[in-house]
XYZ file of C-alpha atoms in Angstrom:
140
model
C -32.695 -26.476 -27.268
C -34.274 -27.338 -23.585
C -32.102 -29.497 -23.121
C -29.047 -27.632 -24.128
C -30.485 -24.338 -21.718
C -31.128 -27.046 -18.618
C -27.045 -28.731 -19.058
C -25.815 -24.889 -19.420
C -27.542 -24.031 -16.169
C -26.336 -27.042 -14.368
C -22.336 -25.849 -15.633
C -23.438 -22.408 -14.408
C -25.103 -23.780 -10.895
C -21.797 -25.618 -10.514
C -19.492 -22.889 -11.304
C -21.821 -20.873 -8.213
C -20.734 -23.367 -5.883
C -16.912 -23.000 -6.610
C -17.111 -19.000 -6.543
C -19.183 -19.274 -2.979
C -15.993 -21.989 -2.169
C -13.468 -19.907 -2.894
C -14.882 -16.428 -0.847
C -15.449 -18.176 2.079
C -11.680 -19.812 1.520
C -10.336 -16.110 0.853
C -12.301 -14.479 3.446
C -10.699 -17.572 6.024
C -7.275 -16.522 4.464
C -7.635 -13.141 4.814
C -8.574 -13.522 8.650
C -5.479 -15.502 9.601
C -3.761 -13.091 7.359
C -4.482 -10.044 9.341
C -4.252 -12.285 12.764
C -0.420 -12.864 11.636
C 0.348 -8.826 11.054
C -1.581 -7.835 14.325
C 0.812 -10.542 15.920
C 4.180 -9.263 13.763
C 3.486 -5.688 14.637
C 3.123 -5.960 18.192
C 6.033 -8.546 18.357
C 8.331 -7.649 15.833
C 11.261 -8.743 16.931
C 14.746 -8.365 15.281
C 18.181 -9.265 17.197
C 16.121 -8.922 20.872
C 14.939 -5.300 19.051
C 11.686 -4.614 19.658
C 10.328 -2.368 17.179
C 7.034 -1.102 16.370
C 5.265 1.050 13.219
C 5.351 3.937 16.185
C 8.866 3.845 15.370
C 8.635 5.016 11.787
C 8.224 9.011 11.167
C 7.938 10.948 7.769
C 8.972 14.316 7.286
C 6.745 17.474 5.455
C 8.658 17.866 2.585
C 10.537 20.962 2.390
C 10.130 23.348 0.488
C 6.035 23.219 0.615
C 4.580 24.475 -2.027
C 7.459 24.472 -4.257
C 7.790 24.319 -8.232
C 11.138 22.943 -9.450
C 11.977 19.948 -6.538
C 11.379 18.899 -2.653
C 13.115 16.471 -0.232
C 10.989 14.452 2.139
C 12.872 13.257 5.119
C 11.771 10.290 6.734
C 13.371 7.387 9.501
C 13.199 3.832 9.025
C 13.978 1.181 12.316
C 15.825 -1.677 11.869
C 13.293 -4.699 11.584
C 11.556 -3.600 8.781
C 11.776 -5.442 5.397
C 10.594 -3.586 2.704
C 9.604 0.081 2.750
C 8.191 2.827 -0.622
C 7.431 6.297 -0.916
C 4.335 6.252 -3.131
C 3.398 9.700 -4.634
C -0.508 9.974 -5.762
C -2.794 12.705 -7.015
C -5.910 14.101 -5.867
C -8.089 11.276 -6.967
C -5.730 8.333 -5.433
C -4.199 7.483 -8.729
C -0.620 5.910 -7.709
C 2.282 8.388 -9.649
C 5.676 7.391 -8.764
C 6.277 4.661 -5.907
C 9.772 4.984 -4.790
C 11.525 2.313 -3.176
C 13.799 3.148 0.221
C 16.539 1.161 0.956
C 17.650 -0.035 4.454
C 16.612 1.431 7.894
C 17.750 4.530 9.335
C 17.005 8.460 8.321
C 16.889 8.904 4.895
C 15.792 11.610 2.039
C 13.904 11.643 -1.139
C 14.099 14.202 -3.678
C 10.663 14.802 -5.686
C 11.382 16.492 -9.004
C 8.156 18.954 -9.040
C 9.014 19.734 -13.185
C 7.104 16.468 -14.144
C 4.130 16.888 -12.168
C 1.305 19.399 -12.605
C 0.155 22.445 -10.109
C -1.507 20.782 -7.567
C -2.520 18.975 -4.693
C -0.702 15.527 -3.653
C -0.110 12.988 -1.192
C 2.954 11.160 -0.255
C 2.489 7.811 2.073
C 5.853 6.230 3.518
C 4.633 2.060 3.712
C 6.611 0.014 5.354
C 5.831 -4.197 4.761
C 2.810 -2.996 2.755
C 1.282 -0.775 5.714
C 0.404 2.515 4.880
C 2.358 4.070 8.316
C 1.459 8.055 7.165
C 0.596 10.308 5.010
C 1.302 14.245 4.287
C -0.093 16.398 1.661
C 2.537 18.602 -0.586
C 1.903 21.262 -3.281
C 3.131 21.740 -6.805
C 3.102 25.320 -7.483
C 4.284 26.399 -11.469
C-alpha cells in the first residue's frame, strides 16, 4: 500500500510540473496575444484605410423602454472582420448574440415579446472587442 501511495504521488508531482508548464506557456501566449491586437488596432490598415475602434458607434435603441420590439442602429468601418450584437440580462448571462454583416450603418430589430420586463444590455463587438455598451428596457 506504501508503495502504491509513494508511485501515485510521483504521477501526481509530475502531472504539477506539466500544469505549472502549460500557465506559464499560456500566460507567454496570452502576452504576445494582446501585443498583436494593441499593434492591429492602432495600425489597422485596409486598402491604405486607416481605421480605428473610435470609428465604430452604436445607437440607443429606439423606442426605450418599449414592450413589443426596438431597432438599435449602429455603424460599422470597413476593416473590420467580424462584428455581433450580443443581448444579456442583468446578471451577464449571454441571450441572443446576433451576427452583423459587412461594414457600414446598419439596424437590428429586438423582438421585446420573448424577453421578460426588465433591465438589459446590448454590446456591439467587433473582432471579439467589446467596442460599447447601452442599457435598454423591456416594459410588458
Amino acid at each position: 500500500a506504501v508503495q502504491e501511495l509513494s508511485k501515485k504521488n510521483e504521477e501526481l508531482e509530475k502531472k504539477a510540473v506539466k500544469v505549472d508548464e502549460l500557465e506559464k506557456e499560456n500566460t507567454d501566449i496570452k502576452a504576445r496575444l494582446e501585443k498583436l491586437e494593441a499593434l492591429l488596432t492602432s495600425a489597422n490598415l485596409v486598402n491604405g484605410t486607416s481605421t480605428s475602434l473610435s470609428d465604430i458607434s452604436l445607437e440607443q435603441n429606439n423606442p426605450n423602454p418599449y414592450s413589443n420590439a426596438t431597432i438599435i442602429a449602429y455603424n460599422i468601418p470597413v476593416g473590420f472582420k467580424r462584428a455581433q450584437l450580443v443581448i444579456r440580462d442583468a446578471g451577464g448571462k449571454t441571450l441572443k448574440a446576433i451576427s452583423l454583416g459587412g461594414a457600414g450603418k446598419g439596424s437590428v430589430k429586438v423582438d421585446g415579446t420573448l424577453l421578460s420586463s426588465g433591465t438589459y444590455n446590448y454590446s456591439l463587438v467587433v473582432d471579439g472587442k467589446i467596442v460599447s455598451t447601452r442599457k435598454m428596457i423591456v416594459i410588458k
